[in-house]
Amino acid sequence: MSDLSIFLDEVWIARFALLKGLGVTVSISLLSILVGSALGVLVGLCLTYGHPVVRLIVRAYTDFVRGTPVLVLVLASYYILSTVGIDLGPFQAGVLALSVFCSSHVGEIVRGALQAVPHGQTEAAKAIGLTFGQTFTSVLWPQALRQVLPTWVNTAAEMVKASTLLSVIGVAELLLRTQEIISRNFLSLQFYFLAGFLYFVINYGIERLGKYVERKTAVPS
Amino acid sequence: MGYTLNFAAVWRSFDDLLLGLLLSLQLAIVSLLIGAVIGLAVAFALTGGPVWVRRPAGFYVTLIRNLPILVLVLFTYFALPQLGLRLDKISSFVATLSIYSGAYLAEVFRAGLLMVPNGLREAGLAIGLTPMQIRFSIVMPLMFRNVLPSLSSTMISLFKDTSLAAAIAVPELTFEARKINVESFRVVEVWIVASGLYVATCAVLAALMRLVERRLSVPR
């Protein structure tokens, strides 16, 4: 049997494990993107319009999260939560860590976008008698969103890449499945290649999507 | 709940953490330097090279930027020996991180190169400089000044990425923290101190880069 047919045989044997791993990878990424973005928009709002005390606390939170490696966030979340008696499985703890990581990213993106809206717009809105709520929902946010969207799509690729770190705490996502398969058949080169290929396809797809959104949301000049 | 903090075990092994941090910094610095050389070459290839250089350079950047770094780390250490390329843990990690950072730095440098006005290159040609002289004495200094802010954030994320070396048992900060974690069970304390060390180092790096930026900024 040639090397290639041995590899293809092994892929066929491992097909369900690989698919399940891929499914877990996708769910981790989606969940942490959703939770992280909701949290992140809140962080961005606090950073831009918050009371100085709130702003200080949220700033400390983002700086702390951004200064810590994601792997450390994952490990800390997993070990600390179980120690202080909050019973979360590795999956939940991992998703929590990635959401926190995502929230700090999205928070900075939202803050940057809101601050990039010229101040004159707020003044103009005030001049025609809009409340702050109205100014925000119909003047500031639509303009900020245009800036946020492309970067936000790319954050999705960031989360897919970060999801591999959950293999370290034993979440059976694609990378851990790959490692398990390799420990059975020792085809490390081929199977790491396969995993890398799958991750590349997903992330490249997201990158193209980001470029597309960027073109669509660009201000016509 | 009802967990009482006790840092004694962590302070006992604090030297190990510091040695780990030192190794993390060394890994980051060496990879940054090699990565910068790769990134610079790739950026020049992307902005002015012939098609047969530009294509592979673009492929390298796209490929690496869309792969999770943990997969690259494991691939280099566990899969390359199958091709007869056997590296020890540290060189394997440094090689991975250099190639990884090279792709990100290439993008940073490319953006910086595009910001250098073309008139300056033409002015260089007009006073009779060779293309190499123009590159080294006009374009590169200006590019460096342009890219300092993004260089600083790439540097910091590179430093944080050294934590991935724990996955192949390189005794850097995260690895040492996990070791103390396993030995002492002072889980909360270990991770508070370890992430504190990361945050502090990142803050120092950011402050240093801001200082450099201020020093090199265009006088107005």
PDB file of N, CA and C in Angstrom, chain A residues 5-37:
ATOM      1  N   SER A   5      -2.502   5.969   0.262  1.00  0.00           N
ATOM      2  CA  SER A   5      -3.705   5.179   0.538  1.00  0.00           C
ATOM      3  C   SER A   5      -3.778   4.803   2.018  1.00  0.00           C
ATOM      4  N   ILE A   6      -2.621   4.616   2.666  1.00  0.00           N
ATOM      5  CA  ILE A   6      -2.631   4.392   4.116  1.00  0.00           C
ATOM      6  C   ILE A   6      -3.255   5.599   4.810  1.00  0.00           C
ATOM      7  N   PHE A   7      -2.814   6.800   4.401  1.00  0.00           N
ATOM      8  CA  PHE A   7      -3.321   8.029   5.004  1.00  0.00           C
ATOM      9  C   PHE A   7      -4.828   8.158   4.776  1.00  0.00           C
ATOM     10  N   LEU A   8      -5.247   7.914   3.541  1.00  0.00           N
ATOM     11  CA  LEU A   8      -6.675   8.055   3.240  1.00  0.00           C
ATOM     12  C   LEU A   8      -7.502   7.045   4.034  1.00  0.00           C
ATOM     13  N   ASP A   9      -6.969   5.828   4.187  1.00  0.00           N
ATOM     14  CA  ASP A   9      -7.631   4.821   5.022  1.00  0.00           C
ATOM     15  C   ASP A   9      -7.815   5.334   6.441  1.00  0.00           C
ATOM     16  N   GLU A  10      -6.730   5.894   6.976  1.00  0.00           N
ATOM     17  CA  GLU A  10      -6.772   6.388   8.358  1.00  0.00           C
ATOM     18  C   GLU A  10      -7.759   7.544   8.498  1.00  0.00           C
ATOM     19  N   VAL A  11      -7.812   8.398   7.477  1.00  0.00           N
ATOM     20  CA  VAL A  11      -8.766   9.510   7.507  1.00  0.00           C
ATOM     21  C   VAL A  11     -10.182   8.950   7.523  1.00  0.00           C
ATOM     22  N   TRP A  12     -10.405   7.904   6.730  1.00  0.00           N
ATOM     23  CA  TRP A  12     -11.743   7.307   6.662  1.00  0.00           C
ATOM     24  C   TRP A  12     -12.120   6.718   8.025  1.00  0.00           C
ATOM     25  N   ILE A  13     -11.157   6.026   8.651  1.00  0.00           N
ATOM     26  CA  ILE A  13     -11.418   5.449   9.979  1.00  0.00           C
ATOM     27  C   ILE A  13     -11.751   6.553  10.976  1.00  0.00           C
ATOM     28  N   ALA A  14     -11.043   7.681  10.848  1.00  0.00           N
ATOM     29  CA  ALA A  14     -11.179   8.750  11.849  1.00  0.00           C
ATOM     30  C   ALA A  14     -12.223   9.786  11.446  1.00  0.00           C
ATOM     31  N   ARG A  15     -13.013   9.509  10.430  1.00  0.00           N
ATOM     32  CA  ARG A  15     -13.866  10.570   9.877  1.00  0.00           C
ATOM     33  C   ARG A  15     -14.830  11.165  10.901  1.00  0.00           C
ATOM     34  N   PHE A  16     -15.412  10.297  11.746  1.00  0.00           N
ATOM     35  CA  PHE A  16     -16.390  10.823  12.700  1.00  0.00           C
ATOM     36  C   PHE A  16     -15.706  11.665  13.778  1.00  0.00           C
ATOM     37  N   ALA A  17     -14.553  11.174  14.225  1.00  0.00           N
ATOM     38  CA  ALA A  17     -13.801  11.938  15.227  1.00  0.00           C
ATOM     39  C   ALA A  17     -13.456  13.324  14.682  1.00  0.00           C
ATOM     40  N   LEU A  18     -12.997  13.357  13.422  1.00  0.00           N
ATOM     41  CA  LEU A  18     -12.622  14.643  12.824  1.00  0.00           C
ATOM     42  C   LEU A  18     -13.825  15.571  12.691  1.00  0.00           C
ATOM     43  N   LEU A  19     -14.944  14.998  12.235  1.00  0.00           N
ATOM     44  CA  LEU A  19     -16.141  15.822  12.057  1.00  0.00           C
ATOM     45  C   LEU A  19     -16.635  16.371  13.390  1.00  0.00           C
ATOM     46  N   LYS A  20     -16.630  15.489  14.419  1.00  0.00           N
ATOM     47  CA  LYS A  20     -17.057  15.946  15.741  1.00  0.00           C
ATOM     48  C   LYS A  20     -16.151  17.066  16.229  1.00  0.00           C
ATOM     49  N   GLY A  21     -14.834  16.877  16.035  1.00  0.00           N
ATOM     50  CA  GLY A  21     -13.879  17.901  16.448  1.00  0.00           C
ATOM     51  C   GLY A  21     -14.152  19.220  15.754  1.00  0.00           C
ATOM     52  N   LEU A  22     -14.429  19.129  14.456  1.00  0.00           N
ATOM     53  CA  LEU A  22     -14.718  20.332  13.681  1.00  0.00           C
ATOM     54  C   LEU A  22     -15.975  21.007  14.226  1.00  0.00           C
ATOM     55  N   GLY A  23     -16.978  20.172  14.546  1.00  0.00           N
ATOM     56  CA  GLY A  23     -18.211  20.719  15.115  1.00  0.00           C
ATOM     57  C   GLY A  23     -17.959  21.458  16.415  1.00  0.00           C
ATOM     58  N   VAL A  24     -17.141  20.842  17.286  1.00  0.00           N
ATOM     59  CA  VAL A  24     -16.833  21.487  18.571  1.00  0.00           C
ATOM     60  C   VAL A  24     -16.084  22.791  18.333  1.00  0.00           C
ATOM     61  N   THR A  25     -15.119  22.772  17.393  1.00  0.00           N
ATOM     62  CA  THR A  25     -14.369  23.994  17.079  1.00  0.00           C
ATOM     63  C   THR A  25     -15.317  25.110  16.652  1.00  0.00           C
ATOM     64  N   VAL A  26     -16.262  24.756  15.763  1.00  0.00           N
ATOM     65  CA  VAL A  26     -17.202  25.772  15.277  1.00  0.00           C
ATOM     66  C   VAL A  26     -18.082  26.274  16.422  1.00  0.00           C
ATOM     67  N   SER A  27     -18.575  25.341  17.275  1.00  0.00           N
ATOM     68  CA  SER A  27     -19.444  25.813  18.369  1.00  0.00           C
ATOM     69  C   SER A  27     -18.681  26.697  19.348  1.00  0.00           C
ATOM     70  N   ILE A  28     -17.440  26.306  19.679  1.00  0.00           N
ATOM     71  CA  ILE A  28     -16.651  27.156  20.582  1.00  0.00           C
ATOM     72  C   ILE A  28     -16.524  28.560  20.000  1.00  0.00           C
ATOM     73  N   SER A  29     -16.159  28.612  18.710  1.00  0.00           N
ATOM     74  CA  SER A  29     -15.916  29.911  18.088  1.00  0.00           C
ATOM     75  C   SER A  29     -17.187  30.744  18.063  1.00  0.00           C
ATOM     76  N   LEU A  30     -18.291  30.125  17.639  1.00  0.00           N
ATOM     77  CA  LEU A  30     -19.547  30.871  17.547  1.00  0.00           C
ATOM     78  C   LEU A  30     -19.988  31.390  18.910  1.00  0.00           C
ATOM     79  N   LEU A  31     -19.972  30.476  19.901  1.00  0.00           N
ATOM     80  CA  LEU A  31     -20.413  30.876  21.233  1.00  0.00           C
ATOM     81  C   LEU A  31     -19.575  32.022  21.779  1.00  0.00           C
ATOM     82  N   SER A  32     -18.243  31.883  21.664  1.00  0.00           N
ATOM     83  CA  SER A  32     -17.408  32.913  22.284  1.00  0.00           C
ATOM     84  C   SER A  32     -17.498  34.226  21.521  1.00  0.00           C
ATOM     85  N   ILE A  33     -17.743  34.141  20.199  1.00  0.00           N
ATOM     86  CA  ILE A  33     -17.944  35.366  19.426  1.00  0.00           C
ATOM     87  C   ILE A  33     -19.218  36.076  19.884  1.00  0.00           C
ATOM     88  N   LEU A  34     -20.303  35.301  20.054  1.00  0.00           N
ATOM     89  CA  LEU A  34     -21.580  35.903  20.422  1.00  0.00           C
ATOM     90  C   LEU A  34     -21.513  36.528  21.814  1.00  0.00           C
ATOM     91  N   VAL A  35     -21.094  35.712  22.796  1.00  0.00           N
ATOM     92  CA  VAL A  35     -21.014  36.220  24.170  1.00  0.00           C
ATOM     93  C   VAL A  35     -19.995  37.355  24.244  1.00  0.00           C
ATOM     94  N   GLY A  36     -18.827  37.136  23.608  1.00  0.00           N
ATOM     95  CA  GLY A  36     -17.760  38.131  23.659  1.00  0.00           C
ATOM     96  C   GLY A  36     -18.153  39.446  23.012  1.00  0.00           C
ATOM     97  N   SER A  37     -18.923  39.384  21.914  1.00  0.00           N
ATOM     98  CA  SER A  37     -19.302  40.616  21.236  1.00  0.00           C
ATOM     99  C   SER A  37     -20.314  41.401  22.053  1.00  0.00           C
TER     100      SER A  37
END
